[in-house]
Coordinates of C-alpha atoms in Angstrom, one line a residue:
X1 CA 86.3 218.6 -157.8
X2 CA 86.2 222.2 -155.8
X3 CA 83.7 220.5 -153.5
X4 CA 86.2 217.3 -153.1
X5 CA 88.8 219.5 -152.4
X6 CA 87.0 221.3 -149.7
X7 CA 86.1 218.4 -147.8
X8 CA 89.5 216.7 -147.8
X9 CA 90.9 220.3 -146.7
X10 CA 88.3 220.2 -143.7
X11 CA 89.2 217.2 -142.7
X12 CA 92.8 217.7 -142.3
X13 CA 92.1 221.2 -140.4
X14 CA 89.6 219.0 -138.0
X15 CA 92.7 216.6 -137.9
X16 CA 95.1 219.1 -137.1
X17 CA 93.2 221.0 -134.5
X18 CA 92.8 217.8 -132.4
X19 CA 96.1 216.7 -132.2
X20 CA 98.0 218.4 -129.0
X21 CA 101.6 219.4 -129.1
X22 CA 104.7 216.7 -128.8
X23 CA 102.8 214.1 -130.8
X24 CA 106.6 213.6 -132.7
X25 CA 108.6 213.6 -129.5
X26 CA 105.8 211.0 -128.1
X27 CA 106.3 208.9 -131.0
X28 CA 110.3 209.1 -130.6
X29 CA 109.8 208.0 -127.3
X30 CA 107.7 205.0 -128.1
X31 CA 110.3 204.2 -130.9
X32 CA 113.0 204.6 -128.7
X33 CA 111.1 202.3 -126.0
X34 CA 110.7 199.6 -128.5
X35 CA 114.3 199.6 -129.3
X36 CA 115.2 199.2 -125.7
X37 CA 112.4 196.2 -125.7
X38 CA 114.3 194.3 -128.7
X39 CA 117.5 194.7 -126.7
X40 CA 116.0 193.0 -123.7
X41 CA 116.0 196.3 -121.7
X42 CA 113.0 198.6 -120.4
X43 CA 112.5 202.2 -120.8
X44 CA 112.2 203.8 -117.6
X45 CA 114.2 200.9 -115.6
X46 CA 117.2 200.2 -117.4
X47 CA 117.6 203.5 -119.5
X48 CA 115.1 206.7 -120.6
X49 CA 113.0 208.3 -118.1
X50 CA 109.6 207.1 -116.5
X51 CA 107.9 210.2 -116.6
X52 CA 108.7 211.0 -120.0
X53 CA 107.3 207.3 -121.1
X54 CA 104.3 208.7 -119.1
X55 CA 103.8 211.8 -120.9
X56 CA 104.0 210.1 -124.4
X57 CA 101.2 207.7 -123.5
X58 CA 99.3 210.9 -122.1
X59 CA 100.1 212.8 -125.4
X60 CA 99.0 210.0 -127.7
X61 CA 95.9 209.0 -125.5
X62 CA 94.3 213.0 -125.9
X63 CA 94.2 212.5 -129.7
X64 CA 90.5 211.6 -130.1
X65 CA 90.1 207.7 -131.6
X66 CA 88.8 208.6 -134.9
X67 CA 91.6 211.1 -135.7
X68 CA 94.3 208.8 -134.3
X69 CA 93.2 206.3 -136.8
X70 CA 93.5 208.9 -139.6
X71 CA 96.8 210.2 -138.5
X72 CA 98.3 206.5 -138.4
X73 CA 99.1 206.7 -134.6
X74 CA 96.8 203.3 -133.6
X75 CA 100.0 201.4 -133.6
X76 CA 102.2 203.9 -131.5
X77 CA 99.6 204.4 -129.2
X78 CA 99.3 200.9 -128.6
X79 CA 102.9 200.5 -128.0
X80 CA 103.2 203.4 -125.8
X81 CA 100.4 201.3 -123.7
X82 CA 102.3 198.0 -123.7
X83 CA 105.6 200.1 -122.5
X84 CA 103.9 202.1 -119.9
X85 CA 101.8 199.5 -118.5
X86 CA 104.6 197.3 -118.1
X87 CA 106.5 199.9 -116.3
X88 CA 103.4 200.4 -113.8
X89 CA 103.1 196.7 -113.1
X90 CA 107.1 197.0 -112.1
X91 CA 105.8 200.0 -109.8
X92 CA 103.4 197.5 -108.3
X93 CA 100.5 199.5 -109.5
X94 CA 98.0 196.8 -110.9
X95 CA 95.0 199.0 -111.2
X96 CA 96.7 201.7 -113.4
X97 CA 98.4 198.8 -115.4
X98 CA 95.0 197.3 -116.4
X99 CA 93.4 200.6 -117.3
X100 CA 96.5 201.4 -119.8
X101 CA 96.3 197.6 -120.9
X102 CA 92.7 198.1 -121.4
X103 CA 93.3 201.3 -123.2
X104 CA 95.7 199.4 -125.7
X105 CA 93.2 196.9 -126.6
X106 CA 90.7 199.9 -127.7
X107 CA 93.9 201.6 -130.2
X108 CA 92.5 200.5 -133.2
X109 CA 95.6 198.6 -134.0
X110 CA 96.2 196.0 -136.6
X111 CA 99.6 195.0 -135.0
X112 CA 98.9 191.7 -133.4
X113 CA 101.7 190.8 -131.6
X114 CA 101.5 193.9 -129.8
X115 CA 98.0 193.1 -129.0
X116 CA 99.0 189.3 -128.0
X117 CA 101.5 191.0 -125.7
X118 CA 99.2 193.3 -124.1
X119 CA 96.7 190.6 -123.5
X120 CA 99.0 188.2 -122.1
X121 CA 99.8 191.1 -119.4
X122 CA 96.1 191.7 -118.7
X123 CA 96.2 187.3 -118.2
X124 CA 98.9 187.6 -115.7
X125 CA 97.4 190.3 -113.5
X126 CA 94.1 187.9 -113.7
X127 CA 96.0 185.4 -112.5
X128 CA 97.6 187.0 -109.8
X129 CA 94.4 188.3 -108.6
X130 CA 93.2 184.6 -108.5
X131 CA 90.5 185.0 -111.2
X132 CA 91.7 181.8 -113.2
X133 CA 88.7 182.1 -116.0
X134 CA 89.2 185.2 -116.8
X135 CA 92.9 185.1 -117.0
X136 CA 92.5 181.9 -119.1
X137 CA 90.3 184.1 -121.5
X138 CA 92.8 186.6 -121.8
X139 CA 95.6 184.4 -122.3
X140 CA 93.4 182.7 -125.2
X141 CA 93.0 186.1 -126.5
X142 CA 96.8 186.7 -126.5
X143 CA 97.5 183.5 -128.0
X144 CA 95.3 183.9 -130.8
X145 CA 96.7 187.3 -132.0
X146 CA 100.0 185.3 -131.5
X147 CA 98.9 182.8 -134.0
X148 CA 97.6 185.2 -136.4
X149 CA 100.8 187.0 -136.5
X150 CA 102.9 183.9 -137.0
X151 CA 104.7 183.7 -133.7
X152 CA 104.3 179.9 -133.2
X153 CA 106.6 180.4 -130.6
X154 CA 104.9 183.0 -128.5
X155 CA 101.7 181.2 -129.4
X156 CA 103.0 177.9 -127.6
X157 CA 103.7 180.3 -124.4
X158 CA 100.2 181.2 -125.0
X159 CA 98.9 177.5 -125.2
X160 CA 100.5 176.6 -121.8
X161 CA 99.5 179.8 -119.8
X162 CA 95.8 178.7 -120.9
X163 CA 97.0 175.0 -119.5
X164 CA 97.9 176.5 -116.4
X165 CA 94.6 178.5 -115.7
X166 CA 92.8 175.2 -116.4
X167 CA 95.7 173.2 -113.9
X168 CA 94.6 176.2 -110.9
X169 CA 90.8 175.3 -111.6
X170 CA 91.6 171.4 -111.2
X171 CA 90.9 170.6 -114.9
X172 CA 93.4 168.4 -115.3
X173 CA 92.4 166.3 -118.3
X174 CA 91.3 169.8 -120.2
X175 CA 95.0 170.9 -119.2
X176 CA 96.9 168.0 -120.2
X177 CA 95.4 167.7 -123.4
X178 CA 96.6 171.0 -124.4
X179 CA 100.3 170.4 -123.1
X180 CA 100.0 167.0 -125.7
X181 CA 99.5 169.2 -128.5
X182 CA 101.7 171.5 -127.9
X183 CA 104.2 168.7 -127.4
X184 CA 103.2 167.2 -130.4
X185 CA 103.9 170.3 -132.5
X186 CA 107.1 171.5 -130.9
X187 CA 110.6 170.3 -129.0
X188 CA 112.1 173.7 -128.3
X189 CA 113.8 173.3 -124.8
X190 CA 112.1 176.3 -123.1
X191 CA 108.8 175.0 -123.9
X192 CA 109.2 171.8 -122.7
X193 CA 110.4 173.3 -119.5
X194 CA 107.2 175.4 -118.6
X195 CA 104.8 172.4 -119.8
X196 CA 106.8 170.4 -117.2
X197 CA 105.8 173.0 -114.4
X198 CA 102.5 173.3 -116.1
X199 CA 102.0 169.4 -115.6
X200 CA 103.3 169.2 -112.1
X201 CA 100.2 171.8 -110.9
X202 CA 97.6 169.9 -112.9
X203 CA 98.6 167.1 -110.8
X204 CA 99.3 168.9 -107.8
X205 CA 95.8 170.5 -107.9
X206 CA 94.0 166.9 -108.1
X207 CA 95.9 165.7 -105.5
X208 CA 98.0 163.3 -107.0
X209 CA 101.2 164.2 -104.9
X210 CA 103.4 161.6 -106.3
X211 CA 102.8 162.7 -110.1
X212 CA 103.2 166.4 -108.7
X213 CA 106.8 165.4 -107.4
X214 CA 107.9 163.6 -110.5
X215 CA 107.2 166.2 -112.9
X216 CA 108.4 169.1 -110.5
X217 CA 111.8 166.9 -110.1
X218 CA 111.9 166.8 -114.1
X219 CA 111.4 170.6 -114.3
X220 CA 114.3 171.0 -111.8
X221 CA 116.3 168.9 -114.0
X222 CA 115.7 170.8 -116.9
X223 CA 117.7 173.6 -115.2
X224 CA 114.1 175.9 -115.0
X225 CA 114.8 179.4 -112.7
X226 CA 111.3 179.1 -111.6
X227 CA 110.9 178.3 -108.0
X228 CA 107.2 177.3 -108.3
X229 CA 108.5 173.1 -108.5
X230 CA 110.1 173.7 -105.6
X231 CA 107.0 175.2 -103.9
X232 CA 105.1 172.4 -105.3
X233 CA 107.6 169.9 -104.2
X234 CA 107.3 171.3 -100.4
X235 CA 103.6 171.3 -100.5
X236 CA 103.1 167.9 -101.6
X237 CA 105.7 166.5 -99.2
X238 CA 104.0 168.3 -96.6
X239 CA 100.7 166.6 -97.6
X240 CA 102.3 163.1 -97.7
X241 CA 103.6 163.8 -94.1
X242 CA 107.3 163.6 -95.0
X243 CA 108.2 166.9 -93.1
X244 CA 111.9 166.7 -93.5
X245 CA 111.6 167.2 -97.0
X246 CA 108.5 169.6 -96.8
X247 CA 110.7 171.9 -94.8
X248 CA 113.7 171.4 -96.9
X249 CA 112.0 172.7 -100.3
X250 CA 110.2 175.3 -98.1
X251 CA 113.6 176.9 -96.7
X252 CA 114.8 176.9 -100.5
X253 CA 111.9 178.9 -101.8
X254 CA 112.1 181.4 -98.7
X255 CA 115.8 181.9 -100.1
X256 CA 115.1 182.2 -103.5
X257 CA 111.8 184.2 -104.1
X258 CA 110.3 187.3 -103.9
X259 CA 106.8 186.4 -104.6
X260 CA 104.7 187.0 -101.7
X261 CA 102.4 184.4 -102.6
X262 CA 105.0 181.7 -102.5
X263 CA 106.8 183.2 -99.4
X264 CA 103.1 182.9 -97.6
X265 CA 102.7 179.0 -98.5
X266 CA 106.4 178.3 -97.8
X267 CA 106.5 180.0 -94.4
X268 CA 103.4 178.3 -93.6
X269 CA 105.2 175.1 -94.1
X270 CA 108.0 176.3 -91.9
X271 CA 105.7 177.1 -89.2
X272 CA 103.7 173.7 -89.6
X273 CA 106.4 171.2 -90.4
X274 CA 109.9 172.5 -88.8
X275 CA 110.7 170.0 -86.0
X276 CA 114.2 171.4 -85.8
X277 CA 112.9 174.9 -84.7
X278 CA 112.8 175.8 -80.8
X279 CA 109.7 177.9 -79.8
X280 CA 111.2 181.3 -80.3
X281 CA 112.4 179.9 -83.8
X282 CA 108.7 179.0 -84.9
X283 CA 107.5 182.4 -83.6
X284 CA 109.8 184.3 -85.6
X285 CA 108.6 182.4 -88.8
X286 CA 105.1 183.1 -87.9
X287 CA 105.6 186.7 -87.5
X288 CA 107.5 186.8 -90.7
X289 CA 104.6 185.2 -92.2
X290 CA 102.3 187.4 -90.4
X291 CA 104.2 190.4 -92.0
X292 CA 104.2 189.2 -95.7
X293 CA 99.9 188.3 -95.3
X294 CA 99.3 191.8 -94.4
X295 CA 101.5 192.7 -97.6
X296 CA 99.5 190.3 -99.7
X297 CA 96.4 191.7 -98.5
X298 CA 96.7 194.9 -99.7
X299 CA 98.0 193.7 -103.2
X300 CA 95.4 191.0 -103.7
X301 CA 92.9 194.1 -103.3
X302 CA 94.9 196.0 -105.5
X303 CA 94.6 193.5 -108.2
X304 CA 90.9 192.4 -107.6
X305 CA 90.5 196.1 -108.3
X306 CA 92.2 195.7 -111.6
X307 CA 90.2 192.7 -112.5
X308 CA 86.7 194.5 -111.8
X309 CA 87.9 197.2 -114.5
X310 CA 88.7 194.4 -117.1
X311 CA 85.0 193.1 -116.3
X312 CA 83.7 196.4 -116.1
X313 CA 85.5 197.4 -119.7
X314 CA 84.1 193.6 -120.9
X315 CA 80.5 194.3 -119.9
X316 CA 80.6 198.1 -121.0
X317 CA 78.1 198.8 -124.2
X318 CA 80.0 201.8 -126.0
X319 CA 78.4 204.4 -127.0
X320 CA 79.5 206.0 -130.5
X321 CA 77.7 209.1 -130.5
X322 CA 80.9 211.1 -129.5
X323 CA 82.1 209.4 -132.8
X324 CA 79.5 210.6 -135.1
X325 CA 81.7 214.0 -135.9
X326 CA 84.6 212.1 -137.3
X327 CA 82.3 209.4 -138.8
X328 CA 80.6 212.1 -141.0
X329 CA 83.5 212.9 -142.7
X330 CA 83.9 209.4 -143.7
X331 CA 80.4 209.7 -145.0
X332 CA 81.4 212.3 -147.1
X333 CA 83.9 210.8 -148.6
X334 CA 82.0 207.8 -149.2
X335 CA 79.2 209.3 -151.2
X336 CA 81.8 210.9 -153.4
X337 CA 83.0 207.5 -154.4
X338 CA 80.1 205.5 -154.2
X339 CA 79.1 205.9 -158.2
X340 CA 82.5 204.7 -159.2
X341 CA 82.3 201.5 -156.7
X342 CA 78.8 200.9 -157.7
X343 CA 79.8 199.9 -161.0
X344 CA 83.1 198.1 -160.1
X345 CA 80.9 196.3 -157.4
X346 CA 78.5 195.1 -159.6
X347 CA 80.7 193.7 -162.1
X348 CA 83.0 191.8 -159.2
X349 CA 79.4 190.1 -158.1
X350 CA 78.9 189.1 -162.0
X351 CA 82.1 187.7 -162.0
X352 CA 81.7 186.1 -158.4
X353 CA 78.6 184.5 -159.1
X354 CA 80.2 183.1 -162.2
X355 CA 83.1 181.5 -160.1
X356 CA 80.7 180.2 -157.3
X357 CA 78.7 178.6 -159.9
X358 CA 81.6 176.5 -161.0
X359 CA 82.8 176.0 -156.9
X360 CA 79.8 174.5 -156.6
X361 CA 80.1 172.2 -159.1
X362 CA 83.7 171.0 -158.2
X363 CA 82.3 170.4 -154.5
X364 CA 79.3 168.6 -155.8
X365 CA 82.2 166.3 -157.5
X366 CA 84.2 166.0 -154.3
X367 CA 80.8 164.8 -152.3
X368 CA 79.9 162.5 -155.0
X369 CA 83.6 160.9 -155.1
X370 CA 83.0 160.8 -151.5
X371 CA 79.7 158.9 -151.2
X372 CA 80.7 156.8 -153.9
X373 CA 84.2 155.3 -152.1
X374 CA 84.0 156.3 -148.5
X375 CA 81.6 154.8 -146.0
X376 CA 81.6 157.2 -143.0
X377 CA 80.1 154.1 -140.9
X378 CA 83.6 152.2 -142.2
X379 CA 86.3 154.7 -142.4
X380 CA 88.6 152.3 -140.9
X381 CA 88.5 149.9 -144.7
X382 CA 87.3 152.5 -146.8
X383 CA 89.9 155.4 -145.8
X384 CA 92.3 153.1 -144.0
X385 CA 91.8 155.5 -141.4
X386 CA 94.8 153.6 -138.9
X387 CA 97.5 154.3 -141.4
X388 CA 98.3 157.5 -142.0
X389 CA 100.2 157.4 -145.3
X390 CA 97.1 155.2 -147.3
X391 CA 94.4 157.5 -145.8
X392 CA 96.4 160.6 -146.9
X393 CA 96.3 159.0 -150.5
X394 CA 92.7 157.8 -150.4
X395 CA 91.8 161.3 -148.8
X396 CA 93.7 163.6 -151.4
X397 CA 92.4 161.1 -154.2
X398 CA 89.0 161.6 -153.0
X399 CA 88.8 164.9 -151.5
X400 CA 90.9 167.2 -153.7
X401 CA 94.4 166.6 -152.3
X402 CA 93.1 168.1 -149.1
X403 CA 95.5 166.3 -146.9
X404 CA 98.4 167.5 -148.8
X405 CA 97.2 170.9 -149.2
X406 CA 96.6 171.1 -145.0
X407 CA 100.2 170.1 -144.7
X408 CA 101.6 172.6 -146.8
X409 CA 100.0 174.9 -144.0
X410 CA 102.1 173.2 -141.4
X411 CA 98.8 171.4 -139.7
X412 CA 99.7 168.3 -137.6
X413 CA 98.0 164.9 -137.9
X414 CA 95.6 165.4 -135.2
X415 CA 94.3 169.1 -136.5
X416 CA 94.3 167.1 -140.5
X417 CA 92.3 164.0 -139.5
X418 CA 89.9 166.6 -137.6
X419 CA 89.8 168.5 -141.0
X420 CA 88.7 165.4 -143.1
X421 CA 86.0 164.4 -140.6
X422 CA 84.7 167.6 -140.8
X423 CA 84.5 167.3 -144.5
X424 CA 82.7 164.1 -144.0
X425 CA 80.1 165.9 -141.7
X426 CA 80.9 164.1 -138.6
X427 CA 79.5 165.7 -135.6
X428 CA 82.0 167.2 -132.9
X429 CA 81.4 164.3 -130.4
X430 CA 82.2 161.7 -132.8
X431 CA 84.7 163.7 -133.9
X432 CA 86.1 163.5 -130.7
X433 CA 85.5 159.7 -129.9
X434 CA 87.1 159.2 -133.2
X435 CA 90.2 161.0 -132.7
X436 CA 90.5 160.1 -129.2
X437 CA 90.4 163.9 -127.9
X438 CA 88.8 165.1 -125.0
X439 CA 85.3 166.3 -125.4
X440 CA 85.6 169.4 -123.4
X441 CA 88.8 170.2 -125.9
X442 CA 87.3 169.3 -129.1
X443 CA 85.5 173.0 -129.6
X444 CA 89.1 174.8 -128.7
X445 CA 90.7 172.3 -131.1
X446 CA 88.3 173.5 -133.8
X447 CA 88.9 177.2 -133.1
X448 CA 92.7 177.1 -133.4
X449 CA 92.5 175.1 -136.7
X450 CA 90.2 177.9 -137.8
X451 CA 92.7 180.4 -136.7
X452 CA 95.2 178.6 -138.9
X453 CA 93.3 178.1 -141.7
X454 CA 92.3 182.1 -141.4
X455 CA 88.3 181.3 -141.1
X456 CA 86.2 180.9 -138.2
X457 CA 84.8 177.8 -136.7
X458 CA 81.2 178.1 -138.2
X459 CA 82.9 178.2 -141.6
X460 CA 85.6 175.4 -141.4
X461 CA 83.8 172.8 -143.2
X462 CA 82.6 175.5 -146.3
X463 CA 86.2 176.3 -146.2
X464 CA 87.6 173.3 -146.6
X465 CA 85.5 172.3 -149.6
X466 CA 86.5 175.6 -151.1
X467 CA 90.4 174.7 -150.4
X468 CA 89.8 171.2 -151.9
X469 CA 88.5 172.8 -155.3
X470 CA 91.4 175.7 -155.2
X471 CA 94.5 174.7 -157.8

């Protein structure tokens, strides 16, 4: 007993020695920044001092990772990274902002909401740097964290961001597939607005200018404040040789946006298509565009460095030798508790083996029902595939009530049909053909369903059978 107390006391001393002064103050600053954030304000901009927030971030960063976890400071540190990273973005320092956001991803916090926000900001920076694939990957991580946290609205925003990055890469079909999934799941007006903008971008990048114009006008009709539909209208009309319309919308973009990228594109149209300007007017617009291009070149250089930081972090193989000291403390405590938990674990294994035996018998019964009543080559008749209500009744009867259980978790019809075909052991390509889904998007659908069910794509079929035999 004395030895155990000594180990715990030693651990406490080591933690205290590694904690810099001012941790309580730093946590108070982070809490205040959280409060302002919830009120729609930003610490260091609307209220509070930016230097104070920077110091709070540095104070928490100075605590070695194992001790930060032991003291329960992972989440405050992640929040500090988020607030300070946003502040650096506002200060137009994307390199420093990216580094701070990367630090937030290594905070070991289990706050999925703040991680979703951090990865979304990283996706924004990659998008601005025109690294659309990297941006897609960051937005996907962001969306997954939002889904794990139950933030369905933010999850749909994340999916739209992913669709937009696909549109930027000219992958129109994959982009529209994701947008269709969103539209089948929500009618929230703000989501519909941004979906219209993404559709207009997808058609514009595929040189389908009439469709791009249609969806841009739809977006404007929904009272969007974004200038992106205006720019797409200007560019589309320019490519269609409708110069009056092109210059009209380009002028609107110039008067409304502060985006260097949008200004550069709008000013280009005005230099090429505006027949109302004399030679001096054209020279002035060209000079304005030249100034914008110089600023844009500088910013793109910084953004490129920011994405390089992210690539280095993703490719970096972490060395844990410095972590050994803290880990040894955990090992000591583990040794002390090992005998107690060994016996308990063995008992749990015996009980689990018995439960698994019962579950396997129940699963075999479902497989037998499927083989007896459902012909996988003729599910249209044996499972009434085209009539959802009848299909649900058959699937519930022969597959352990699986449809009703999936509906209770708020899966939509497409996702439920995917799950049924997975239980019937259809390959992914055949599932895509059966539910009329894009072959390139079927893996994304499977991953999204797995996240909703809190399992993995590799274990989805086993999970569904376990779910079917559960009471």
